[in-house]
Amino acid sequence: MAQKILIVDDEKSIVTLLNYNIEKAGYQTDVAYDGLEAVKKCEANEYDLIVLDLMLPEMDGMEVCKHLRTNKIETPILMLTAKDDEFDKVLGLELGADDYLTKPFSPKEVIARIKAILRRTQKSTPTNFQSIRIGEITIFPERYEAELNGNTIVFTRKEFELLNYLALNKGKVISRDQLLSGVWDYDFVGDTRIVDVHISHLREKIEPNSKKPIYIKTVRGLGYKLEEPSQ
């Protein structure tokens, strides 16, 4: 059965364009024209991915994203924004969006991002169910959970995948482009700010002091590495 994608945008011309190209690429589609309708549809149906515009009536894309993640709906989200505003992009990622595109965009680029996200989602099911212990952090791949000092840490799906990827490569310096390839499954050089935002969020959740990290270290000019904290 074809994977099903929900398109959420209040501009009918954009919906028509997306609907045509996404169906042409072999996916099923459903549409919503405002944020409230999108939330109701996501609560009543299962989708493989949501293409979500930022500026929506009733409830904007940020609110939709926050509501879904708060209610444990982890459907991957590709956020669309007409704003060339770094704050909006960063906030969208922090609220749980998996990726974003700035309007105007080409249909080919949208399809490429959709395929990358879905490919990564399919591949992200852990095959190694053994827990990983680093310092006071214990990672449980099969449950998509981690504990810090015995307390469960709440992550978005992408935050967990990033943490797990770093843990599987403990002690190794991983470049931003490698993380884009390994975690986001981009086979091209993407926007590495996506990586930086998620690293920042991970640090807020696992580091005693996010400004002086003891787990996720920045290796200037190269990338990041996860390591055992020094005694």
Short mmCIF file of C-alpha atoms in Angstrom, two decimals:
data_model
loop_
_atom_site.label_atom_id
_atom_site.label_comp_id
_atom_site.label_asym_id
_atom_site.label_seq_id
_atom_site.Cartn_x
_atom_site.Cartn_y
_atom_site.Cartn_z
CA MET A 1 0.00 0.00 0.00
CA ALA A 2 1.28 3.48 -0.89
CA GLN A 3 2.44 5.68 1.96
CA LYS A 4 0.00 8.43 2.90
CA ILE A 5 0.97 12.08 3.22
CA LEU A 6 -1.11 14.88 4.73
CA ILE A 7 -0.68 18.25 3.00
CA VAL A 8 -1.52 21.24 5.20
CA ASP A 9 -1.62 24.68 3.55
CA ASP A 10 -4.24 27.39 3.24
CA GLU A 11 -3.13 28.40 -0.28
CA LYS A 12 -5.14 26.26 -2.69
CA SER A 13 -2.63 26.77 -5.50
CA ILE A 14 0.15 25.37 -3.27
CA VAL A 15 -2.04 22.44 -2.22
CA THR A 16 -2.84 21.67 -5.87
CA LEU A 17 0.85 21.81 -6.81
CA LEU A 18 1.92 19.61 -3.91
CA ASN A 19 -0.94 17.19 -4.32
CA TYR A 20 -0.21 16.65 -8.02
CA ASN A 21 3.52 16.11 -7.58
CA ILE A 22 3.28 13.96 -4.44
CA GLU A 23 0.68 11.67 -6.03
CA LYS A 24 2.77 11.56 -9.21
CA ALA A 25 5.68 10.33 -7.06
CA GLY A 26 3.54 7.38 -5.96
CA TYR A 27 2.12 8.47 -2.60
CA GLN A 28 -1.46 8.77 -1.38
CA THR A 29 -2.50 12.23 -0.18
CA ASP A 30 -4.94 13.92 2.11
CA VAL A 31 -5.32 17.67 2.59
CA ALA A 32 -6.19 20.17 5.32
CA TYR A 33 -6.53 23.90 4.84
CA ASP A 34 -6.06 25.11 8.41
CA GLY A 35 -4.22 24.01 11.53
CA LEU A 36 -7.27 22.87 13.48
CA GLU A 37 -8.43 20.64 10.64
CA ALA A 38 -4.90 19.21 10.42
CA VAL A 39 -4.86 18.32 14.13
CA LYS A 40 -8.28 16.63 13.91
CA LYS A 41 -7.20 14.60 10.89
CA CYS A 42 -3.95 13.54 12.56
CA GLU A 43 -5.85 12.41 15.64
CA ALA A 44 -8.33 10.40 13.56
CA ASN A 45 -5.99 8.95 10.92
CA GLU A 46 -2.49 7.59 10.53
CA TYR A 47 -0.13 9.31 8.11
CA ASP A 48 3.41 8.47 7.10
CA LEU A 49 4.40 12.15 6.81
CA ILE A 50 2.92 15.63 7.16
CA VAL A 51 3.84 18.54 4.88
CA LEU A 52 2.96 21.45 7.15
CA ASP A 53 2.87 25.14 6.25
CA LEU A 54 3.93 27.57 8.96
CA MET A 55 1.37 30.31 8.36
CA LEU A 56 -2.09 28.81 8.80
CA PRO A 57 -5.49 30.06 9.99
CA GLU A 58 -7.10 28.76 13.21
CA MET A 59 -3.82 27.28 14.49
CA ASP A 60 -0.42 28.02 12.95
CA GLY A 61 2.15 25.40 11.99
CA MET A 62 4.16 25.88 15.18
CA GLU A 63 1.08 25.24 17.33
CA VAL A 64 0.14 22.20 15.25
CA CYS A 65 3.63 20.77 15.58
CA LYS A 66 3.73 21.40 19.34
CA HIS A 67 0.25 19.91 19.84
CA LEU A 68 1.10 16.73 17.92
CA ARG A 69 4.39 16.15 19.72
CA THR A 70 2.86 16.91 23.14
CA ASN A 71 0.20 14.30 22.40
CA LYS A 72 2.77 11.69 21.33
CA ILE A 73 1.93 11.83 17.63
CA GLU A 74 5.39 11.29 16.16
CA THR A 75 4.52 11.42 12.46
CA PRO A 76 7.47 12.99 10.60
CA ILE A 77 6.89 16.65 9.70
CA LEU A 78 8.31 18.63 6.78
CA MET A 79 7.60 22.26 7.60
CA LEU A 80 7.13 24.88 4.87
CA THR A 81 7.76 28.54 5.58
CA ALA A 82 7.52 31.65 3.44
CA LYS A 83 9.54 33.52 6.04
CA ASP A 84 13.29 33.81 5.63
CA ASP A 85 13.48 34.05 9.40
CA GLU A 86 16.05 32.00 11.30
CA PHE A 87 13.99 32.12 14.50
CA ASP A 88 11.01 30.46 12.84
CA LYS A 89 13.13 27.68 11.38
CA VAL A 90 14.97 26.97 14.61
CA LEU A 91 11.78 27.05 16.67
CA GLY A 92 10.06 24.68 14.26
CA LEU A 93 12.87 22.18 14.65
CA GLU A 94 12.88 22.59 18.41
CA LEU A 95 9.15 21.84 18.53
CA GLY A 96 9.68 18.56 16.70
CA ALA A 97 9.66 19.22 12.95
CA ASP A 98 12.02 16.88 11.10
CA ASP A 99 12.99 19.28 8.34
CA TYR A 100 11.94 22.52 6.68
CA LEU A 101 11.84 24.16 3.26
CA THR A 102 11.55 27.85 2.52
CA LYS A 103 9.07 29.01 -0.12
CA PRO A 104 9.39 29.29 -3.06
CA PHE A 105 10.53 25.71 -3.56
CA SER A 106 10.69 23.33 -6.50
CA PRO A 107 8.43 20.26 -6.53
CA LYS A 108 11.53 18.11 -7.09
CA GLU A 109 13.07 19.42 -3.89
CA VAL A 110 9.90 18.68 -1.92
CA ILE A 111 9.80 15.10 -3.23
CA ALA A 112 13.52 14.65 -2.49
CA ARG A 113 13.01 15.78 1.12
CA ILE A 114 9.91 13.58 1.52
CA LYS A 115 11.80 10.54 0.25
CA ALA A 116 14.75 11.27 2.53
CA ILE A 117 12.55 11.62 5.62
CA LEU A 118 10.53 8.49 4.87
CA ARG A 119 13.66 6.51 4.01
CA ARG A 120 15.21 7.55 7.29
CA THR A 121 12.05 6.72 9.23
CA GLN A 122 11.96 3.22 7.76
CA LYS A 123 15.65 2.65 8.48
CA SER A 124 15.55 4.10 11.98
CA THR A 125 13.95 1.05 13.61
CA PRO A 126 16.77 -0.18 15.83
CA THR A 127 18.27 -3.57 14.99
CA ASN A 128 20.56 -3.58 18.02
CA PHE A 129 18.35 -3.78 21.10
CA GLN A 130 21.23 -3.72 23.56
CA SER A 131 21.18 -0.75 25.89
CA ILE A 132 24.07 1.71 25.76
CA ARG A 133 25.58 3.23 28.90
CA ILE A 134 27.61 6.46 28.78
CA GLY A 135 28.31 8.15 32.10
CA GLU A 136 24.98 8.58 33.86
CA ILE A 137 23.03 8.15 30.59
CA THR A 138 21.46 4.83 29.59
CA ILE A 139 20.02 4.55 26.09
CA PHE A 140 17.34 1.97 25.23
CA PRO A 141 17.19 1.79 21.39
CA GLU A 142 14.21 -0.56 21.22
CA ARG A 143 12.08 1.81 23.31
CA TYR A 144 13.31 5.09 21.83
CA GLU A 145 14.02 6.17 25.40
CA ALA A 146 16.97 7.19 27.52
CA GLU A 147 17.47 7.72 31.23
CA LEU A 148 19.68 10.18 33.07
CA ASN A 149 20.44 9.17 36.64
CA GLY A 150 17.48 6.79 36.45
CA ASN A 151 15.03 9.47 35.25
CA THR A 152 13.45 9.18 31.80
CA ILE A 153 14.42 11.94 29.35
CA VAL A 154 11.76 13.05 26.88
CA PHE A 155 13.09 13.40 23.32
CA THR A 156 11.58 14.04 19.94
CA ARG A 157 12.14 11.12 17.55
CA LYS A 158 14.90 12.97 15.71
CA GLU A 159 16.67 14.00 18.93
CA PHE A 160 16.73 10.37 20.03
CA GLU A 161 18.02 9.18 16.66
CA LEU A 162 20.82 11.76 16.84
CA LEU A 163 21.76 10.73 20.39
CA ASN A 164 21.71 7.05 19.46
CA TYR A 165 23.85 7.67 16.37
CA LEU A 166 26.43 9.56 18.40
CA ALA A 167 26.40 6.84 21.06
CA LEU A 168 27.00 4.11 18.48
CA ASN A 169 30.01 6.16 17.35
CA LYS A 170 31.17 7.04 20.87
CA GLY A 171 34.54 8.76 20.95
CA LYS A 172 34.57 9.43 17.19
CA VAL A 173 34.44 12.91 15.71
CA ILE A 174 31.41 13.07 13.39
CA SER A 175 31.08 15.95 10.95
CA ARG A 176 27.82 17.81 10.45
CA ASP A 177 27.55 16.44 6.92
CA GLN A 178 28.05 12.90 8.25
CA LEU A 179 25.26 13.50 10.77
CA LEU A 180 22.99 14.82 8.01
CA SER A 181 23.68 11.63 6.08
CA GLY A 182 23.47 9.24 9.03
CA VAL A 183 20.52 10.72 10.91
CA TRP A 184 18.60 12.70 8.29
CA ASP A 185 19.62 10.45 5.37
CA TYR A 186 20.53 13.37 3.13
CA ASP A 187 22.67 12.20 0.23
CA PHE A 188 23.59 15.79 -0.52
CA VAL A 189 25.09 18.62 1.50
CA GLY A 190 22.12 20.07 3.37
CA ASP A 191 21.61 22.86 5.86
CA THR A 192 23.85 21.95 8.78
CA ARG A 193 21.95 24.32 11.08
CA ILE A 194 19.48 21.46 11.49
CA VAL A 195 22.27 19.49 13.19
CA ASP A 196 23.31 22.40 15.40
CA VAL A 197 19.75 23.00 16.61
CA HIS A 198 19.30 19.35 17.57
CA ILE A 199 22.70 19.18 19.26
CA SER A 200 21.75 22.26 21.29
CA HIS A 201 18.50 20.62 22.33
CA LEU A 202 20.23 17.40 23.31
CA ARG A 203 22.64 19.34 25.47
CA GLU A 204 19.76 21.09 27.22
CA LYS A 205 18.36 17.68 28.16
CA ILE A 206 21.46 15.66 29.10
CA GLU A 207 24.16 18.09 30.17
CA PRO A 208 24.49 19.38 33.77
CA ASN A 209 25.46 22.70 32.16
CA SER A 210 24.63 23.00 28.45
CA LYS A 211 27.16 25.83 28.09
CA LYS A 212 29.97 23.58 29.35
CA PRO A 213 29.07 20.15 27.94
CA ILE A 214 30.69 17.03 29.36
CA TYR A 215 29.03 14.53 27.02
CA ILE A 216 28.62 16.09 23.57
CA LYS A 217 31.81 17.96 22.72
CA THR A 218 32.27 20.35 19.82
CA VAL A 219 35.46 19.68 17.87
CA ARG A 220 36.06 23.06 16.28
CA GLY A 221 36.14 22.97 12.51
CA LEU A 222 35.30 19.26 12.40
CA GLY A 223 32.01 18.39 14.12
CA TYR A 224 30.85 16.72 17.31
CA LYS A 225 31.64 13.68 19.42
CA LEU A 226 29.92 11.94 22.31
CA GLU A 227 32.26 10.74 25.02
CA GLU A 228 32.41 9.49 28.57
CA PRO A 229 32.62 12.44 30.97
CA SER A 230 36.02 12.78 32.60
CA GLN A 231 36.13 11.90 36.29
#
